Amino acid sequence: MGEVLSSAHVHTTFCDGKSTAEELAVRACELGFVSLGFTSHAPQTFDEAHCINPSRESDYKKEIRKIQQDYKGKMAVYLGIERDLFSCSSPEDYDYFIASVHYFMKPDGSYVGVDGAAEEFQKYIDEYCGGSGLEMAKQYFSLFRDYVLDFKPAIIGHFDLLRYNNSILHLYDEESLAYRKMALDALRDMYETNAFLEVNTGGVARGYMKDPYPAPFLLKEWKEWGGEVIINSDCHDAKLLDAGYSQAKDILLSLGYDHVARLSSNPQEGMWEQVGLL
């Protein structure tokens, strides 16, 4: 089986990661990685414990650019950012960015986390979605769709992140035609941007999900449309940098994928390259 040997989605101590950028780079080299993309959570004006402090964004950029130079000839390093829908940071100063939706904004201007505390999320659904998990899902996919179409990211991050709290609260039936249709409709529109669909192993690595994001039915249709995927660890701890990769590759192979995208091992030849799974 081919080795991916890359992750375009890792988090450092500049946000809510447990490892420094240097620790992640060292671990990546130990694993034989040919490329690594740093994507700490972009600055935002709320829930600041999980993102880069706006006053430290320039320090983050300098740190990753330094590592990029220090590891030249050993491993290709890229400066990226995971930018949430409600981030106040511009993606223009980065090599690439991952688009994600972690929050809903309430009418009063406050926010609730899609993958945050279950009780708070249930309260949001009761108050603003008529108690309907499907209505919440409809809102989520609509927000995500519009964000991706407007900003055209390189990567669509953990597309069905709302599965996190569904596994706890049982908000909707993931097998239902209604849920699957709204998810596929949104994803089909995103396909037109030519973004990579991320196969995210972070939930598996941290023990709260049995399978990567997104669900296999989404990956199956994405392949039918001709879409490209990228396996990322969404790593917050250097020890877990490639956790869940074997499972992700097995799923993709079972769906007929024979290759994935990754950050290029040689930036002079382009930012992205393909690697076979067989």
CSV table of C-alpha atoms in Angstrom, one decimal:
chain,number,residue,atom,x,y,z
A,1,MET,CA,0.0,0.0,0.0
A,2,GLY,CA,1.3,3.5,-0.9
A,3,GLU,CA,2.3,5.9,1.9
A,4,VAL,CA,0.9,9.4,2.1
A,5,LEU,CA,3.8,10.7,4.1
A,6,SER,CA,2.3,14.2,4.5
A,7,SER,CA,-0.3,16.2,6.3
A,8,ALA,CA,-1.6,19.6,5.2
A,9,HIS,CA,-3.6,20.1,8.5
A,10,VAL,CA,-1.7,20.4,11.8
A,11,HIS,CA,-2.1,22.6,14.8
A,12,THR,CA,0.6,24.2,17.0
A,13,THR,CA,0.8,25.8,20.4
A,14,PHE,CA,0.1,29.1,18.6
A,15,CYS,CA,-3.6,27.9,18.9
A,16,ASP,CA,-5.0,24.9,20.7
A,17,GLY,CA,-2.3,22.4,19.7
A,18,LYS,CA,-0.2,20.6,22.3
A,19,SER,CA,3.0,20.6,20.2
A,20,THR,CA,5.3,23.3,19.0
A,21,ALA,CA,5.9,23.7,15.2
A,22,GLU,CA,9.4,22.4,15.7
A,23,GLU,CA,8.2,19.3,17.6
A,24,LEU,CA,5.8,18.6,14.7
A,25,ALA,CA,8.5,19.0,12.1
A,26,VAL,CA,10.8,16.7,14.0
A,27,ARG,CA,8.1,14.0,14.2
A,28,ALA,CA,7.3,14.4,10.6
A,29,CYS,CA,10.9,13.8,9.6
A,30,GLU,CA,11.0,10.7,11.9
A,31,LEU,CA,8.0,9.3,10.0
A,32,GLY,CA,9.6,10.0,6.7
A,33,PHE,CA,7.2,12.7,5.7
A,34,VAL,CA,8.1,14.5,2.4
A,35,SER,CA,5.9,17.5,3.2
A,36,LEU,CA,4.1,19.2,6.1
A,37,GLY,CA,1.6,22.1,6.1
A,38,PHE,CA,1.0,24.1,9.3
A,39,THR,CA,-2.6,25.3,9.7
A,40,SER,CA,-3.2,26.7,13.1
A,41,HIS,CA,-6.7,28.1,13.7
A,42,ALA,CA,-6.9,31.6,12.3
A,43,PRO,CA,-7.6,34.6,14.6
A,44,GLN,CA,-11.2,35.3,15.5
A,45,THR,CA,-12.8,37.7,18.0
A,46,PHE,CA,-14.3,35.0,20.2
A,47,ASP,CA,-13.4,31.6,21.7
A,48,GLU,CA,-9.8,32.9,21.6
A,49,ALA,CA,-8.4,29.9,23.5
A,50,HIS,CA,-8.7,27.8,20.3
A,51,CYS,CA,-7.2,30.2,17.8
A,52,ILE,CA,-4.1,32.3,17.2
A,53,ASN,CA,-4.2,35.5,19.1
A,54,PRO,CA,-4.4,38.4,16.6
A,55,SER,CA,-1.3,40.0,18.1
A,56,ARG,CA,0.7,36.8,17.5
A,57,GLU,CA,-0.4,36.1,13.9
A,58,SER,CA,2.8,37.7,12.6
A,59,ASP,CA,4.9,35.6,15.0
A,60,TYR,CA,3.2,32.5,13.7
A,61,LYS,CA,4.0,33.4,10.1
A,62,LYS,CA,7.7,34.1,11.0
A,63,GLU,CA,8.0,30.8,12.9
A,64,ILE,CA,6.7,28.7,10.1
A,65,ARG,CA,8.8,30.5,7.5
A,66,LYS,CA,11.8,29.9,9.7
A,67,ILE,CA,11.1,26.2,9.9
A,68,GLN,CA,10.5,26.2,6.1
A,69,GLN,CA,14.1,27.4,5.7
A,70,ASP,CA,15.5,25.2,8.4
A,71,TYR,CA,14.1,22.0,6.8
A,72,LYS,CA,14.9,22.9,3.2
A,73,GLY,CA,16.4,19.8,1.6
A,74,LYS,CA,14.9,17.5,4.3
A,75,MET,CA,11.2,18.1,3.9
A,76,ALA,CA,9.0,20.6,2.2
A,77,VAL,CA,7.2,22.9,4.7
A,78,TYR,CA,4.2,25.2,3.9
A,79,LEU,CA,2.6,28.0,5.7
A,80,GLY,CA,-1.1,27.5,5.9
A,81,ILE,CA,-4.1,28.4,8.0
A,82,GLU,CA,-7.4,26.8,9.0
A,83,ARG,CA,-9.8,29.6,8.5
A,84,ASP,CA,-13.3,29.3,10.1
A,85,LEU,CA,-16.3,31.0,8.5
A,86,PHE,CA,-16.3,33.6,11.3
A,87,SER,CA,-12.5,34.3,11.3
A,88,CYS,CA,-11.3,37.9,11.1
A,89,SER,CA,-8.1,36.8,9.4
A,90,SER,CA,-7.3,37.2,5.7
A,91,PRO,CA,-6.2,34.1,3.9
A,92,GLU,CA,-4.2,36.0,1.4
A,93,ASP,CA,-0.9,35.9,3.2
A,94,TYR,CA,-0.7,32.1,3.3
A,95,ASP,CA,0.4,29.4,0.9
A,96,TYR,CA,-3.1,27.9,1.2
A,97,PHE,CA,-6.0,27.7,3.6
A,98,ILE,CA,-8.5,25.2,4.8
A,99,ALA,CA,-12.1,26.3,5.0
A,100,SER,CA,-14.1,25.0,8.0
A,101,VAL,CA,-17.2,25.7,10.0
A,102,HIS,CA,-16.9,25.2,13.7
A,103,TYR,CA,-19.7,27.6,14.9
A,104,PHE,CA,-23.2,28.9,14.5
A,105,MET,CA,-23.7,32.6,15.2
A,106,LYS,CA,-26.8,33.3,17.4
A,107,PRO,CA,-29.0,36.4,16.7
A,108,ASP,CA,-27.4,38.2,19.6
A,109,GLY,CA,-24.0,37.9,18.0
A,110,SER,CA,-22.6,35.1,20.3
A,111,TYR,CA,-21.5,31.8,19.0
A,112,VAL,CA,-22.0,28.1,19.8
A,113,GLY,CA,-19.5,25.4,18.7
A,114,VAL,CA,-20.6,22.7,16.3
A,115,ASP,CA,-18.2,20.4,18.0
A,116,GLY,CA,-18.4,22.1,21.4
A,117,ALA,CA,-20.2,21.2,24.6
A,118,ALA,CA,-23.2,19.0,23.8
A,119,GLU,CA,-25.6,20.7,26.2
A,120,GLU,CA,-24.9,24.1,24.7
A,121,PHE,CA,-25.3,22.7,21.2
A,122,GLN,CA,-28.6,21.1,22.1
A,123,LYS,CA,-29.8,24.4,23.6
A,124,TYR,CA,-29.0,26.2,20.3
A,125,ILE,CA,-31.0,23.6,18.4
A,126,ASP,CA,-34.0,23.9,20.7
A,127,GLU,CA,-34.0,27.7,20.6
A,128,TYR,CA,-33.0,28.4,17.0
A,129,CYS,CA,-33.8,25.2,15.0
A,130,GLY,CA,-37.2,24.4,16.5
A,131,GLY,CA,-35.6,21.4,18.2
A,132,SER,CA,-34.9,19.8,14.9
A,133,GLY,CA,-31.5,18.2,14.2
A,134,LEU,CA,-32.3,18.2,10.5
A,135,GLU,CA,-33.0,21.9,10.5
A,136,MET,CA,-29.6,22.4,12.3
A,137,ALA,CA,-27.9,20.3,9.6
A,138,LYS,CA,-29.6,22.3,6.9
A,139,GLN,CA,-28.3,25.5,8.4
A,140,TYR,CA,-24.8,24.1,8.7
A,141,PHE,CA,-24.5,22.8,5.2
A,142,SER,CA,-25.9,26.0,3.8
A,143,LEU,CA,-23.3,28.1,5.7
A,144,PHE,CA,-20.5,25.8,4.6
A,145,ARG,CA,-21.6,25.8,1.0
A,146,ASP,CA,-21.8,29.6,0.7
A,147,TYR,CA,-18.4,30.0,2.5
A,148,VAL,CA,-16.6,27.7,0.1
A,149,LEU,CA,-18.2,29.2,-2.9
A,150,ASP,CA,-17.3,32.7,-1.8
A,151,PHE,CA,-13.7,32.1,-0.7
A,152,LYS,CA,-12.6,29.1,-2.8
A,153,PRO,CA,-10.2,27.4,-0.4
A,154,ALA,CA,-7.6,24.8,-1.4
A,155,ILE,CA,-9.2,22.3,1.0
A,156,ILE,CA,-12.6,21.7,2.4
A,157,GLY,CA,-12.0,20.7,6.1
A,158,HIS,CA,-13.9,18.0,8.0
A,159,PHE,CA,-17.1,18.6,5.9
A,160,ASP,CA,-19.5,16.8,8.2
A,161,LEU,CA,-18.1,17.9,11.5
A,162,LEU,CA,-21.7,18.0,12.9
A,163,ARG,CA,-21.4,14.2,13.2
A,164,TYR,CA,-19.3,14.9,16.3
A,165,ASN,CA,-22.3,16.0,18.4
A,166,ASN,CA,-24.8,13.8,16.6
A,167,SER,CA,-22.9,10.7,18.0
A,168,ILE,CA,-23.7,12.1,21.5
A,169,LEU,CA,-27.1,13.7,21.1
A,170,HIS,CA,-28.6,11.6,18.3
A,171,LEU,CA,-30.0,14.7,16.6
A,172,TYR,CA,-30.8,13.2,13.2
A,173,ASP,CA,-30.6,9.9,11.4
A,174,GLU,CA,-27.4,9.9,9.3
A,175,GLU,CA,-28.9,7.2,7.1
A,176,SER,CA,-32.0,9.2,6.2
A,177,LEU,CA,-32.6,10.3,2.7
A,178,ALA,CA,-33.4,13.9,3.9
A,179,TYR,CA,-30.0,14.2,5.7
A,180,ARG,CA,-28.0,12.6,2.8
A,181,LYS,CA,-29.7,14.8,0.2
A,182,MET,CA,-28.9,18.1,2.0
A,183,ALA,CA,-25.3,17.0,2.5
A,184,LEU,CA,-24.8,15.9,-1.0
A,185,ASP,CA,-26.5,19.0,-2.5
A,186,ALA,CA,-24.1,21.2,-0.6
A,187,LEU,CA,-21.0,19.1,-1.5
A,188,ARG,CA,-22.0,19.0,-5.1
A,189,ASP,CA,-21.9,22.8,-5.3
A,190,MET,CA,-18.5,22.8,-3.5
A,191,TYR,CA,-17.1,20.4,-6.1
A,192,GLU,CA,-17.3,23.2,-8.7
A,193,THR,CA,-14.5,25.1,-6.9
A,194,ASN,CA,-12.0,22.3,-7.5
A,195,ALA,CA,-11.1,22.2,-3.8
A,196,PHE,CA,-9.7,19.0,-2.3
A,197,LEU,CA,-12.1,17.2,0.0
A,198,GLU,CA,-10.3,16.4,3.2
A,199,VAL,CA,-10.4,12.9,4.7
A,200,ASN,CA,-9.8,14.0,8.3
A,201,THR,CA,-8.5,11.4,10.8
A,202,GLY,CA,-8.4,13.7,13.8
A,203,GLY,CA,-11.6,12.4,15.4
A,204,VAL,CA,-10.3,8.8,15.1
A,205,ALA,CA,-6.9,9.8,16.4
A,206,ARG,CA,-8.4,11.5,19.5
A,207,GLY,CA,-10.8,8.6,20.1
A,208,TYR,CA,-14.2,10.3,19.7
A,209,MET,CA,-15.0,9.0,16.2
A,210,LYS,CA,-15.0,5.5,14.8
A,211,ASP,CA,-14.4,6.7,11.2
A,212,PRO,CA,-12.8,9.7,9.5
A,213,TYR,CA,-14.7,12.7,8.2
A,214,PRO,CA,-16.5,12.7,5.8
A,215,ALA,CA,-18.8,9.7,5.8
A,216,PRO,CA,-18.2,7.1,3.1
A,217,PHE,CA,-21.4,7.9,1.2
A,218,LEU,CA,-20.0,11.4,0.6
A,219,LEU,CA,-16.6,10.1,-0.4
A,220,LYS,CA,-18.3,7.7,-2.8
A,221,GLU,CA,-20.3,10.4,-4.6
A,222,TRP,CA,-17.3,12.8,-4.6
A,223,LYS,CA,-15.3,10.2,-6.5
A,224,GLU,CA,-18.2,9.7,-9.0
A,225,TRP,CA,-18.1,13.4,-9.7
A,226,GLY,CA,-14.4,13.3,-10.3
A,227,GLY,CA,-13.3,15.1,-7.1
A,228,GLU,CA,-9.9,14.8,-5.5
A,229,VAL,CA,-9.3,14.0,-1.9
A,230,ILE,CA,-6.4,14.6,0.6
A,231,ILE,CA,-5.8,12.7,3.8
A,232,ASN,CA,-5.0,14.9,6.8
A,233,SER,CA,-4.5,14.2,10.4
A,234,ASP,CA,-5.8,17.5,11.9
A,235,CYS,CA,-3.0,16.8,14.3
A,236,HIS,CA,-3.0,18.6,17.7
A,237,ASP,CA,-0.3,16.4,19.2
A,238,ALA,CA,2.9,15.4,17.4
A,239,LYS,CA,2.6,11.8,18.7
A,240,LEU,CA,-0.6,11.4,16.6
A,241,LEU,CA,0.7,13.0,13.4
A,242,ASP,CA,-0.2,10.1,11.1
A,243,ALA,CA,-2.8,8.4,13.3
A,244,GLY,CA,-5.8,6.9,11.4
A,245,TYR,CA,-4.1,7.1,8.0
A,246,SER,CA,-4.2,3.3,7.4
A,247,GLN,CA,-8.0,3.3,8.2
A,248,ALA,CA,-8.5,6.3,5.9
A,249,LYS,CA,-6.6,4.6,3.0
A,250,ASP,CA,-8.6,1.3,3.5
A,251,ILE,CA,-11.8,3.2,3.2
A,252,LEU,CA,-10.7,5.1,0.1
A,253,LEU,CA,-9.5,1.9,-1.5
A,254,SER,CA,-12.8,0.2,-0.8
A,255,LEU,CA,-14.6,3.0,-2.6
A,256,GLY,CA,-12.4,2.7,-5.7
A,257,TYR,CA,-9.8,5.5,-5.1
A,258,ASP,CA,-6.3,4.7,-6.3
A,259,HIS,CA,-4.6,8.0,-5.3
A,260,VAL,CA,-4.8,11.0,-3.1
A,261,ALA,CA,-3.4,14.5,-3.3
A,262,ARG,CA,-0.7,15.8,-0.9
A,263,LEU,CA,1.5,18.8,-0.5
A,264,SER,CA,4.3,18.6,-3.0
A,265,SER,CA,7.6,17.2,-1.9
A,266,ASN,CA,9.2,19.8,-4.3
A,267,PRO,CA,7.6,23.2,-4.1
A,268,GLN,CA,9.4,24.3,-7.3
A,269,GLU,CA,7.2,21.9,-9.2
A,270,GLY,CA,4.0,23.1,-7.7
A,271,MET,CA,2.2,23.0,-4.4
A,272,TRP,CA,0.2,19.8,-4.9
A,273,GLU,CA,1.1,16.3,-6.2
A,274,GLN,CA,-0.6,12.9,-6.4
A,275,VAL,CA,0.5,9.8,-4.5
A,276,GLY,CA,-0.8,6.3,-5.2
A,277,LEU,CA,-2.6,4.2,-2.6
A,278,LEU,CA,-1.7,0.8,-4.1
